[in-house]
JSON list of C-alpha atoms in Angstrom, two decimals:
[
{"chain": "A", "resi": 1, "resn": "VAL", "atom": "CA", "xyz": [8.64, 17.98, 0.36]},
{"chain": "A", "resi": 2, "resn": "PRO", "atom": "CA", "xyz": [6.27, 15.11, 0.39]},
{"chain": "A", "resi": 3, "resn": "THR", "atom": "CA", "xyz": [2.64, 15.60, -1.07]},
{"chain": "A", "resi": 4, "resn": "PRO", "atom": "CA", "xyz": [0.33, 15.58, 1.85]},
{"chain": "A", "resi": 5, "resn": "ILE", "atom": "CA", "xyz": [-2.33, 12.61, 1.51]},
{"chain": "A", "resi": 6, "resn": "THR", "atom": "CA", "xyz": [-5.83, 13.27, 1.35]},
{"chain": "A", "resi": 7, "resn": "VAL", "atom": "CA", "xyz": [-7.58, 10.92, 3.72]},
{"chain": "A", "resi": 8, "resn": "ILE", "atom": "CA", "xyz": [-11.19, 10.53, 3.20]},
{"chain": "A", "resi": 9, "resn": "LEU", "atom": "CA", "xyz": [-13.77, 8.50, 5.63]},
{"chain": "A", "resi": 10, "resn": "GLN", "atom": "CA", "xyz": [-15.61, 6.51, 3.20]},
{"chain": "A", "resi": 11, "resn": "PRO", "atom": "CA", "xyz": [-14.47, 4.76, 0.12]},
{"chain": "A", "resi": 12, "resn": "ALA", "atom": "CA", "xyz": [-17.11, 6.49, -2.19]},
{"chain": "A", "resi": 13, "resn": "PRO", "atom": "CA", "xyz": [-16.81, 7.54, -5.67]},
{"chain": "A", "resi": 14, "resn": "MET", "atom": "CA", "xyz": [-15.56, 11.00, -6.17]},
{"chain": "A", "resi": 15, "resn": "PRO", "atom": "CA", "xyz": [-15.73, 12.45, -9.74]},
{"chain": "A", "resi": 16, "resn": "GLY", "atom": "CA", "xyz": [-12.46, 13.44, -11.24]},
{"chain": "A", "resi": 17, "resn": "TRP", "atom": "CA", "xyz": [-10.38, 12.00, -8.33]},
{"chain": "A", "resi": 18, "resn": "VAL", "atom": "CA", "xyz": [-8.44, 8.80, -7.96]},
{"chain": "A", "resi": 19, "resn": "LEU", "atom": "CA", "xyz": [-9.08, 6.74, -4.87]},
{"chain": "A", "resi": 20, "resn": "ILE", "atom": "CA", "xyz": [-6.47, 4.36, -3.13]},
{"chain": "A", "resi": 21, "resn": "GLN", "atom": "CA", "xyz": [-7.40, 1.89, -0.39]},
{"chain": "A", "resi": 22, "resn": "PHE", "atom": "CA", "xyz": [-6.00, -1.03, 1.51]},
{"chain": "A", "resi": 23, "resn": "VAL", "atom": "CA", "xyz": [-7.51, -4.27, 0.70]},
{"chain": "A", "resi": 24, "resn": "PRO", "atom": "CA", "xyz": [-8.36, -5.89, 3.26]},
{"chain": "A", "resi": 25, "resn": "THR", "atom": "CA", "xyz": [-8.99, -3.02, 5.59]},
{"chain": "A", "resi": 26, "resn": "SER", "atom": "CA", "xyz": [-7.27, -4.80, 8.46]},
{"chain": "A", "resi": 27, "resn": "LEU", "atom": "CA", "xyz": [-5.55, -8.11, 9.04]},
{"chain": "A", "resi": 28, "resn": "ASP", "atom": "CA", "xyz": [-5.01, -10.38, 12.03]},
{"chain": "A", "resi": 29, "resn": "LEU", "atom": "CA", "xyz": [-1.80, -12.54, 11.97]},
{"chain": "A", "resi": 30, "resn": "GLN", "atom": "CA", "xyz": [-0.17, -15.09, 14.56]},
{"chain": "A", "resi": 31, "resn": "PRO", "atom": "CA", "xyz": [3.55, -14.43, 15.21]},
{"chain": "A", "resi": 32, "resn": "GLY", "atom": "CA", "xyz": [5.66, -15.86, 12.60]},
{"chain": "A", "resi": 33, "resn": "GLN", "atom": "CA", "xyz": [2.85, -15.93, 10.04]},
{"chain": "A", "resi": 34, "resn": "THR", "atom": "CA", "xyz": [2.80, -13.98, 6.77]},
{"chain": "A", "resi": 35, "resn": "GLY", "atom": "CA", "xyz": [-0.23, -12.12, 5.32]},
{"chain": "A", "resi": 36, "resn": "GLU", "atom": "CA", "xyz": [-0.76, -10.12, 2.14]},
{"chain": "A", "resi": 37, "resn": "VAL", "atom": "CA", "xyz": [-2.59, -6.93, 1.69]},
{"chain": "A", "resi": 38, "resn": "ALA", "atom": "CA", "xyz": [-3.04, -4.73, -1.61]},
{"chain": "A", "resi": 39, "resn": "LEU", "atom": "CA", "xyz": [-3.24, -1.06, -2.43]},
{"chain": "A", "resi": 40, "resn": "LYS", "atom": "CA", "xyz": [-6.20, -0.80, -4.68]},
{"chain": "A", "resi": 41, "resn": "LEU", "atom": "CA", "xyz": [-6.48, 1.83, -7.05]},
{"chain": "A", "resi": 42, "resn": "LEU", "atom": "CA", "xyz": [-10.02, 3.22, -8.25]},
{"chain": "A", "resi": 43, "resn": "PRO", "atom": "CA", "xyz": [-8.82, 5.60, -11.22]},
{"chain": "A", "resi": 44, "resn": "GLY", "atom": "CA", "xyz": [-12.42, 6.88, -12.14]},
{"chain": "A", "resi": 45, "resn": "ALA", "atom": "CA", "xyz": [-11.68, 8.66, -15.54]},
{"chain": "A", "resi": 46, "resn": "VAL", "atom": "CA", "xyz": [-7.84, 8.76, -15.24]},
{"chain": "A", "resi": 47, "resn": "GLY", "atom": "CA", "xyz": [-5.26, 6.75, -17.09]},
{"chain": "A", "resi": 48, "resn": "VAL", "atom": "CA", "xyz": [-2.61, 5.51, -14.65]},
{"chain": "A", "resi": 49, "resn": "SER", "atom": "CA", "xyz": [0.90, 5.31, -16.00]},
{"chain": "A", "resi": 50, "resn": "GLY", "atom": "CA", "xyz": [3.13, 5.16, -12.75]},
{"chain": "A", "resi": 51, "resn": "ALA", "atom": "CA", "xyz": [2.94, 5.43, -9.06]},
{"chain": "A", "resi": 52, "resn": "ASP", "atom": "CA", "xyz": [5.58, 5.85, -6.28]},
{"chain": "A", "resi": 53, "resn": "VAL", "atom": "CA", "xyz": [4.57, 4.30, -2.93]},
{"chain": "A", "resi": 54, "resn": "GLN", "atom": "CA", "xyz": [5.81, 4.50, 0.41]},
{"chain": "A", "resi": 55, "resn": "PHE", "atom": "CA", "xyz": [5.08, 2.83, 3.76]},
{"chain": "A", "resi": 56, "resn": "SER", "atom": "CA", "xyz": [6.28, 2.57, 7.41]},
{"chain": "A", "resi": 57, "resn": "PHE", "atom": "CA", "xyz": [5.86, -0.03, 10.02]},
{"chain": "A", "resi": 58, "resn": "ASP", "atom": "CA", "xyz": [6.88, -0.85, 13.41]},
{"chain": "A", "resi": 59, "resn": "ARG", "atom": "CA", "xyz": [9.96, -3.01, 12.87]},
{"chain": "A", "resi": 60, "resn": "THR", "atom": "CA", "xyz": [9.64, -4.78, 16.21]},
{"chain": "A", "resi": 61, "resn": "ALA", "atom": "CA", "xyz": [6.08, -5.97, 15.27]},
{"chain": "A", "resi": 62, "resn": "LEU", "atom": "CA", "xyz": [6.31, -6.31, 11.43]},
{"chain": "A", "resi": 63, "resn": "GLN", "atom": "CA", "xyz": [8.62, -7.08, 8.62]},
{"chain": "A", "resi": 64, "resn": "VAL", "atom": "CA", "xyz": [8.06, -6.56, 4.91]},
{"chain": "A", "resi": 65, "resn": "ASP", "atom": "CA", "xyz": [8.95, -9.84, 2.91]},
{"chain": "A", "resi": 66, "resn": "ALA", "atom": "CA", "xyz": [7.81, -8.73, -0.50]},
{"chain": "A", "resi": 67, "resn": "LEU", "atom": "CA", "xyz": [6.59, -5.68, -2.37]},
{"chain": "A", "resi": 68, "resn": "GLU", "atom": "CA", "xyz": [5.11, -6.82, -5.96]},
{"chain": "A", "resi": 69, "resn": "PRO", "atom": "CA", "xyz": [3.43, -4.74, -8.64]},
{"chain": "A", "resi": 70, "resn": "GLY", "atom": "CA", "xyz": [-0.29, -5.48, -9.04]},
{"chain": "A", "resi": 71, "resn": "GLU", "atom": "CA", "xyz": [-2.16, -5.82, -12.46]},
{"chain": "A", "resi": 72, "resn": "VAL", "atom": "CA", "xyz": [-3.16, -2.20, -12.60]},
{"chain": "A", "resi": 73, "resn": "LEU", "atom": "CA", "xyz": [-0.09, -1.05, -14.75]},
{"chain": "A", "resi": 74, "resn": "GLY", "atom": "CA", "xyz": [-0.04, -4.20, -16.85]},
{"chain": "A", "resi": 75, "resn": "ILE", "atom": "CA", "xyz": [1.63, -7.75, -16.90]},
{"chain": "A", "resi": 76, "resn": "SER", "atom": "CA", "xyz": [5.02, -6.64, -16.55]},
{"chain": "A", "resi": 77, "resn": "PRO", "atom": "CA", "xyz": [5.34, -3.02, -15.40]},
{"chain": "A", "resi": 78, "resn": "ILE", "atom": "CA", "xyz": [8.93, -1.43, -15.09]},
{"chain": "A", "resi": 79, "resn": "ILE", "atom": "CA", "xyz": [10.19, -1.35, -11.51]},
{"chain": "A", "resi": 80, "resn": "GLY", "atom": "CA", "xyz": [12.26, 1.87, -11.09]},
{"chain": "A", "resi": 81, "resn": "LEU", "atom": "CA", "xyz": [12.79, 1.36, -7.37]},
{"chain": "A", "resi": 82, "resn": "ARG", "atom": "CA", "xyz": [12.08, -1.33, -4.92]},
{"chain": "A", "resi": 83, "resn": "THR", "atom": "CA", "xyz": [13.48, -1.02, -1.29]},
{"chain": "A", "resi": 84, "resn": "VAL", "atom": "CA", "xyz": [12.55, -2.81, 1.85]},
{"chain": "A", "resi": 85, "resn": "ASP", "atom": "CA", "xyz": [14.47, -1.96, 4.96]},
{"chain": "A", "resi": 86, "resn": "ASN", "atom": "CA", "xyz": [13.28, -3.91, 7.83]},
{"chain": "A", "resi": 87, "resn": "GLU", "atom": "CA", "xyz": [15.72, -2.42, 10.40]},
{"chain": "A", "resi": 88, "resn": "LYS", "atom": "CA", "xyz": [14.33, 1.09, 9.87]},
{"chain": "A", "resi": 89, "resn": "GLY", "atom": "CA", "xyz": [10.67, -0.06, 9.19]},
{"chain": "A", "resi": 90, "resn": "LEU", "atom": "CA", "xyz": [10.50, 1.28, 5.56]},
{"chain": "A", "resi": 91, "resn": "ALA", "atom": "CA", "xyz": [9.39, 0.18, 2.13]},
{"chain": "A", "resi": 92, "resn": "ARG", "atom": "CA", "xyz": [9.07, 1.78, -1.07]},
{"chain": "A", "resi": 93, "resn": "ILE", "atom": "CA", "xyz": [8.30, 0.93, -4.71]},
{"chain": "A", "resi": 94, "resn": "ALA", "atom": "CA", "xyz": [8.21, 2.94, -7.71]},
{"chain": "A", "resi": 95, "resn": "LEU", "atom": "CA", "xyz": [6.82, 1.54, -10.96]},
{"chain": "A", "resi": 96, "resn": "ALA", "atom": "CA", "xyz": [5.49, 2.33, -14.40]},
{"chain": "A", "resi": 97, "resn": "ARG", "atom": "CA", "xyz": [3.58, 1.04, -17.00]},
{"chain": "A", "resi": 98, "resn": "GLN", "atom": "CA", "xyz": [5.53, -0.32, -20.30]},
{"chain": "A", "resi": 99, "resn": "GLY", "atom": "CA", "xyz": [4.09, 1.16, -23.62]},
{"chain": "A", "resi": 100, "resn": "SER", "atom": "CA", "xyz": [0.75, 3.29, -23.76]},
{"chain": "A", "resi": 101, "resn": "THR", "atom": "CA", "xyz": [-1.78, 3.92, -21.27]},
{"chain": "A", "resi": 102, "resn": "GLN", "atom": "CA", "xyz": [-5.44, 3.88, -22.09]},
{"chain": "A", "resi": 103, "resn": "SER", "atom": "CA", "xyz": [-7.74, 6.23, -20.42]},
{"chain": "A", "resi": 104, "resn": "PRO", "atom": "CA", "xyz": [-9.64, 5.44, -18.05]},
{"chain": "A", "resi": 105, "resn": "THR", "atom": "CA", "xyz": [-7.39, 2.73, -16.48]},
{"chain": "A", "resi": 106, "resn": "VAL", "atom": "CA", "xyz": [-9.37, -0.34, -15.09]},
{"chain": "A", "resi": 107, "resn": "GLU", "atom": "CA", "xyz": [-9.54, -0.32, -11.25]},
{"chain": "A", "resi": 108, "resn": "GLY", "atom": "CA", "xyz": [-7.25, -2.94, -9.56]},
{"chain": "A", "resi": 109, "resn": "VAL", "atom": "CA", "xyz": [-4.26, -3.40, -7.36]},
{"chain": "A", "resi": 110, "resn": "ILE", "atom": "CA", "xyz": [-1.23, -1.20, -7.74]},
{"chain": "A", "resi": 111, "resn": "VAL", "atom": "CA", "xyz": [1.06, -3.11, -5.28]},
{"chain": "A", "resi": 112, "resn": "ARG", "atom": "CA", "xyz": [0.90, -6.21, -3.15]},
{"chain": "A", "resi": 113, "resn": "ILE", "atom": "CA", "xyz": [2.62, -6.15, 0.18]},
{"chain": "A", "resi": 114, "resn": "LYS", "atom": "CA", "xyz": [3.67, -9.32, 2.11]},
{"chain": "A", "resi": 115, "resn": "ILE", "atom": "CA", "xyz": [3.88, -8.57, 5.78]},
{"chain": "A", "resi": 116, "resn": "LYS", "atom": "CA", "xyz": [5.25, -11.18, 8.43]},
{"chain": "A", "resi": 117, "resn": "ALA", "atom": "CA", "xyz": [4.29, -10.88, 12.38]},
{"chain": "A", "resi": 118, "resn": "MET", "atom": "CA", "xyz": [7.25, -10.93, 14.71]},
{"chain": "A", "resi": 119, "resn": "SER", "atom": "CA", "xyz": [7.43, -12.70, 17.75]},
{"chain": "A", "resi": 120, "resn": "ARG", "atom": "CA", "xyz": [5.38, -11.35, 20.70]},
{"chain": "A", "resi": 121, "resn": "ASP", "atom": "CA", "xyz": [4.81, -12.31, 24.24]},
{"chain": "A", "resi": 122, "resn": "LYS", "atom": "CA", "xyz": [1.14, -11.00, 24.24]},
{"chain": "A", "resi": 123, "resn": "THR", "atom": "CA", "xyz": [-1.39, -9.65, 21.69]},
{"chain": "A", "resi": 124, "resn": "ALA", "atom": "CA", "xyz": [-0.63, -6.38, 20.07]},
{"chain": "A", "resi": 125, "resn": "ASP", "atom": "CA", "xyz": [-1.97, -3.88, 17.63]},
{"chain": "A", "resi": 126, "resn": "THR", "atom": "CA", "xyz": [0.31, -2.32, 15.11]},
{"chain": "A", "resi": 127, "resn": "LEU", "atom": "CA", "xyz": [-0.01, -0.43, 11.86]},
{"chain": "A", "resi": 128, "resn": "LEU", "atom": "CA", "xyz": [1.14, -0.50, 8.25]},
{"chain": "A", "resi": 129, "resn": "GLN", "atom": "CA", "xyz": [1.21, 3.15, 7.25]},
{"chain": "A", "resi": 130, "resn": "LEU", "atom": "CA", "xyz": [0.92, 4.35, 3.90]},
{"chain": "A", "resi": 131, "resn": "ASN", "atom": "CA", "xyz": [3.40, 7.69, 4.23]},
{"chain": "A", "resi": 132, "resn": "SER", "atom": "CA", "xyz": [3.18, 8.89, 0.66]},
{"chain": "A", "resi": 133, "resn": "ILE", "atom": "CA", "xyz": [1.99, 8.02, -2.80]},
{"chain": "A", "resi": 134, "resn": "LYS", "atom": "CA", "xyz": [2.41, 9.76, -6.12]},
{"chain": "A", "resi": 135, "resn": "VAL", "atom": "CA", "xyz": [0.57, 8.49, -9.07]},
{"chain": "A", "resi": 136, "resn": "THR", "atom": "CA", "xyz": [0.88, 9.77, -12.70]},
{"chain": "A", "resi": 137, "resn": "ASP", "atom": "CA", "xyz": [-1.56, 10.10, -15.47]},
{"chain": "A", "resi": 138, "resn": "GLN", "atom": "CA", "xyz": [-1.50, 8.93, -19.06]},
{"chain": "A", "resi": 139, "resn": "SER", "atom": "CA", "xyz": [0.49, 12.02, -19.75]},
{"chain": "A", "resi": 140, "resn": "PHE", "atom": "CA", "xyz": [2.78, 11.15, -16.96]},
{"chain": "A", "resi": 141, "resn": "THR", "atom": "CA", "xyz": [1.75, 14.19, -15.14]},
{"chain": "A", "resi": 142, "resn": "GLN", "atom": "CA", "xyz": [1.15, 13.98, -11.42]},
{"chain": "A", "resi": 143, "resn": "VAL", "atom": "CA", "xyz": [-2.46, 13.27, -10.49]},
{"chain": "A", "resi": 144, "resn": "LEU", "atom": "CA", "xyz": [-3.13, 16.04, -7.75]},
{"chain": "A", "resi": 145, "resn": "LYS", "atom": "CA", "xyz": [-6.63, 14.82, -7.12]},
{"chain": "A", "resi": 146, "resn": "LEU", "atom": "CA", "xyz": [-5.67, 11.78, -5.16]},
{"chain": "A", "resi": 147, "resn": "ALA", "atom": "CA", "xyz": [-7.76, 10.43, -2.00]},
{"chain": "A", "resi": 148, "resn": "VAL", "atom": "CA", "xyz": [-6.71, 7.73, 0.30]},
{"chain": "A", "resi": 149, "resn": "PHE", "atom": "CA", "xyz": [-9.44, 5.89, 2.13]},
{"chain": "A", "resi": 150, "resn": "SER", "atom": "CA", "xyz": [-7.49, 5.26, 5.47]},
{"chain": "A", "resi": 151, "resn": "ASN", "atom": "CA", "xyz": [-3.79, 5.49, 5.12]},
{"chain": "A", "resi": 152, "resn": "ASN", "atom": "CA", "xyz": [-3.23, 3.12, 8.03]},
{"chain": "A", "resi": 153, "resn": "LEU", "atom": "CA", "xyz": [-3.66, -0.64, 7.92]},
{"chain": "A", "resi": 154, "resn": "PRO", "atom": "CA", "xyz": [-4.56, -1.92, 11.33]},
{"chain": "A", "resi": 155, "resn": "VAL", "atom": "CA", "xyz": [-2.53, -5.31, 12.04]},
{"chain": "A", "resi": 156, "resn": "ARG", "atom": "CA", "xyz": [-3.49, -7.47, 15.30]},
{"chain": "A", "resi": 157, "resn": "ILE", "atom": "CA", "xyz": [-0.73, -9.89, 16.13]},
{"chain": "A", "resi": 158, "resn": "LEU", "atom": "CA", "xyz": [-2.82, -12.51, 18.13]},
{"chain": "A", "resi": 159, "resn": "VAL", "atom": "CA", "xyz": [-0.71, -14.61, 20.67]},
{"chain": "A", "resi": 160, "resn": "ALA", "atom": "CA", "xyz": [-2.64, -17.62, 22.25]},
{"chain": "A", "resi": 161, "resn": "PRO", "atom": "CA", "xyz": [-2.67, -17.51, 25.93]},
{"chain": "A", "resi": 162, "resn": "LYS", "atom": "CA", "xyz": [-0.25, -19.63, 27.76]},
{"chain": "A", "resi": 163, "resn": "ASN", "atom": "CA", "xyz": [-1.67, -22.33, 30.07]}
]
């Protein structure tokens, strides 16, 4: 059973909580154009050792070209799982830090996602959705005080008007 995501309305400090947010908070692309978004982690006082992140998207509007680890788990984290299924509109990455984890972890990017806008006849709005995220602390215990500032990243696919 997936852990429910606690969604907050403002990316404000919450003592004792780990905060996750998309950067940027929205994206405009033209058909065929690729853009990059990041999932930023603000760990508070927690040392972060690993993460398991799952996304979904409208496969007719977007495709995921790459899922890459950010710098939060060190320069060469262990990637336990990395799957992208553009036919189903699903992507998942599970990664862990190599070596010991210092507490607190410095804030930064946990994962970078490269997405491509598919061909459209007219401008359309769609979402890259964060379906679930699990984060482990310095003892590899799941962090239960985890909050997400908007689990949906709005993507606008801009099509130039035809003359």
